[in-house]
Every structure is written in structure tokens, then in C-alpha cells.
Short mmCIF file of C-alpha atoms in Angstrom, two decimals:
data_model
loop_
_atom_site.label_atom_id
_atom_site.label_comp_id
_atom_site.label_asym_id
_atom_site.label_seq_id
_atom_site.Cartn_x
_atom_site.Cartn_y
_atom_site.Cartn_z
CA MET A 1 0.00 0.00 0.00
CA MET A 2 2.88 2.41 0.67
CA ALA A 3 4.00 2.24 -2.96
CA LYS A 4 0.56 3.41 -4.00
CA LEU A 5 0.45 6.14 -1.35
CA GLY A 6 4.14 7.03 -1.30
CA TYR A 7 3.50 10.43 -2.85
CA CYS A 8 1.34 11.44 0.08
CA GLU A 9 3.74 13.32 2.31
CA ILE A 10 2.19 16.78 2.50
CA ASN A 11 3.86 19.67 4.30
CA GLY A 12 2.21 22.92 5.37
CA ILE A 13 -1.19 22.40 3.76
CA ASN A 14 -3.85 25.06 4.31
CA LEU A 15 -7.36 23.76 3.77
CA SER A 16 -10.10 25.94 2.32
CA ARG A 17 -13.43 26.33 4.07
CA ARG A 18 -14.96 23.79 1.67
CA SER A 19 -12.22 21.23 2.39
CA ARG A 20 -12.56 21.77 6.15
CA LYS A 21 -16.28 21.02 5.70
CA ALA A 22 -15.35 17.85 3.79
CA VAL A 23 -13.00 16.85 6.64
CA SER A 24 -15.91 17.32 9.05
CA ASP A 25 -18.05 15.13 6.79
CA VAL A 26 -15.37 12.41 6.79
CA LYS A 27 -15.13 12.61 10.58
CA GLU A 28 -18.89 12.11 10.81
CA ILE A 29 -18.80 9.16 8.41
CA MET A 30 -16.00 7.62 10.47
CA ARG A 31 -17.95 8.11 13.69
CA ASN A 32 -21.14 6.70 12.22
CA GLY A 33 -19.31 3.76 10.68
CA ASN A 34 -17.37 2.99 13.86
CA ILE A 35 -14.25 2.27 11.84
CA PHE A 36 -11.95 3.61 14.52
CA SER A 37 -13.94 2.47 17.53
CA THR A 38 -11.03 0.85 19.37
CA ALA A 39 -8.02 2.41 17.69
CA VAL A 40 -8.91 6.10 17.60
CA SER A 41 -6.79 7.00 20.57
CA THR A 42 -3.78 5.00 19.41
CA ILE A 43 -3.53 5.83 15.71
CA PRO A 44 -1.61 9.07 15.13
CA LEU A 45 -3.31 9.42 11.77
CA PHE A 46 -6.58 10.31 13.48
CA GLN A 47 -4.96 13.71 13.95
CA ILE A 48 -5.54 14.31 10.24
CA PHE A 49 -9.27 14.41 10.82
CA ALA A 50 -9.58 15.05 14.56
CA SER A 51 -7.27 18.02 14.92
CA PRO A 52 -9.28 21.09 15.93
CA SER A 53 -6.93 23.22 13.84
CA ILE A 54 -8.30 21.66 10.67
CA THR A 55 -11.94 22.46 11.21
CA THR A 56 -12.45 24.99 13.96
CA THR A 57 -9.90 27.80 13.79
CA VAL A 58 -10.62 31.04 12.02
CA VAL A 59 -7.00 31.40 10.92
CA GLU A 60 -5.85 28.55 8.67
CA THR A 61 -3.06 26.51 10.21
CA GLY A 62 -0.38 24.69 8.24
CA ILE A 63 -0.70 20.94 8.60
CA THR A 64 2.05 18.41 7.95
CA ILE A 65 0.99 14.88 7.12
CA ARG A 66 3.69 12.21 6.82
CA GLU A 67 3.62 9.09 4.66
CA TYR A 68 3.09 6.76 7.63
CA HIS A 69 -0.18 8.51 8.41
CA TRP A 70 -1.48 7.47 5.00
CA ASP A 71 -0.28 3.90 5.41
CA LEU A 72 -2.20 3.64 8.70
CA PHE A 73 -5.22 5.34 7.18
CA ALA A 74 -5.23 2.94 4.22
CA ARG A 75 -4.99 -0.07 6.54
CA ALA A 76 -7.87 1.27 8.62
CA MET A 77 -9.89 1.87 5.46
CA ASN A 78 -9.26 -1.70 4.32
CA SER A 79 -10.82 -2.97 7.53
CA ALA A 80 -13.83 -0.65 7.25
CA ALA A 81 -17.14 -1.69 5.78
CA PRO A 82 -17.26 -1.13 2.00
CA ILE A 83 -20.14 1.33 2.31
CA VAL A 84 -18.14 3.47 4.76
CA ARG A 85 -15.10 3.45 2.46
CA ASN A 86 -17.32 4.38 -0.47
CA GLN A 87 -18.87 7.31 1.39
CA ILE A 88 -15.43 8.62 2.38
CA PHE A 89 -14.19 8.13 -1.20
CA LYS A 90 -17.12 10.16 -2.59
CA VAL A 91 -16.43 13.09 -0.26
CA ALA A 92 -12.68 13.04 -0.95
CA TYR A 93 -13.01 12.55 -4.71
CA GLU A 94 -15.43 15.45 -5.05
CA GLN A 95 -12.95 17.65 -3.21
CA GLU A 96 -10.12 16.34 -5.38
CA ILE A 97 -11.98 17.55 -8.48
CA PHE A 98 -12.57 21.07 -7.13
CA THR A 99 -9.21 21.79 -5.46
CA TYR A 100 -5.62 22.26 -6.59
CA GLY A 101 -2.06 22.13 -5.27
CA LYS A 102 -1.41 20.64 -1.84
CA GLU A 103 -5.09 20.66 -1.04
CA ARG A 104 -5.81 18.49 -4.11
CA GLU A 105 -2.93 16.18 -3.13
CA PHE A 106 -4.46 15.79 0.35
CA CYS A 107 -7.86 14.94 -1.15
CA ARG A 108 -6.27 12.51 -3.61
CA CYS A 109 -4.48 10.74 -0.75
CA VAL A 110 -7.76 10.34 1.13
CA SER A 111 -9.63 9.11 -1.95
CA GLU A 112 -6.87 6.66 -2.93
CA ALA A 113 -6.67 5.26 0.61
CA SER A 114 -10.42 4.78 0.75
CA LYS A 115 -10.81 2.95 -2.59
#
């Protein structure tokens, strides 16, 4: 899986309001699907979606996401129910279409990991 997601190290990304809304949607899908029910507190990747700086601050904060976060996310996605993965993919893919630069790369990483 790392070979597929190896391009996913993203440094200093600033998410738009629309992408922060998409992150909130993914968080809700994850909660509703219970895909991280036991591992949420132990997987550092959860910071990608749980960090308050992504969705709640007025001033955009730079976010650094390392490759190992994506490897963990992809493994978690593989253990999730197909319908949950599909819902996350739809949110991420739509964002991938309407964004550019690092923000698009972030959305592509999420959509690829959730396929």
C-alpha cells in the first residue's frame, strides 16, 4: 500500500473552508461507521481528521501529514465496511476535483486510501 500512497507526504497544507467542511463530513462518516472504535486513541493518523486546527480555527493553520499517516489510514480503510469506504471516497473525490495544489494532493491521498 505504501508504494501506492508514497506520494502522500504533505507539508504545510492550508485547507479551504470547503475542504474543512469535507473533513468534518469524513469525521462524521468515520464516527457513524465505527471504523476507529477501538483504535482512535492509538492511531496518530486520526490527527488528520480530529485536529481542531483543521476544522475549527478562524486562521488557517499549516498541517504536515507524513507518509506513515497514509499507510495507517489505508490499513484502517481496508478494515472498514465497503459502504463506509465508499462514502469517504465520494467526499474526498469530489474535493479532489474542485481543489488544486497541496489541497488536491491531500484529497487525492484520502480518496486513494479509501478505494
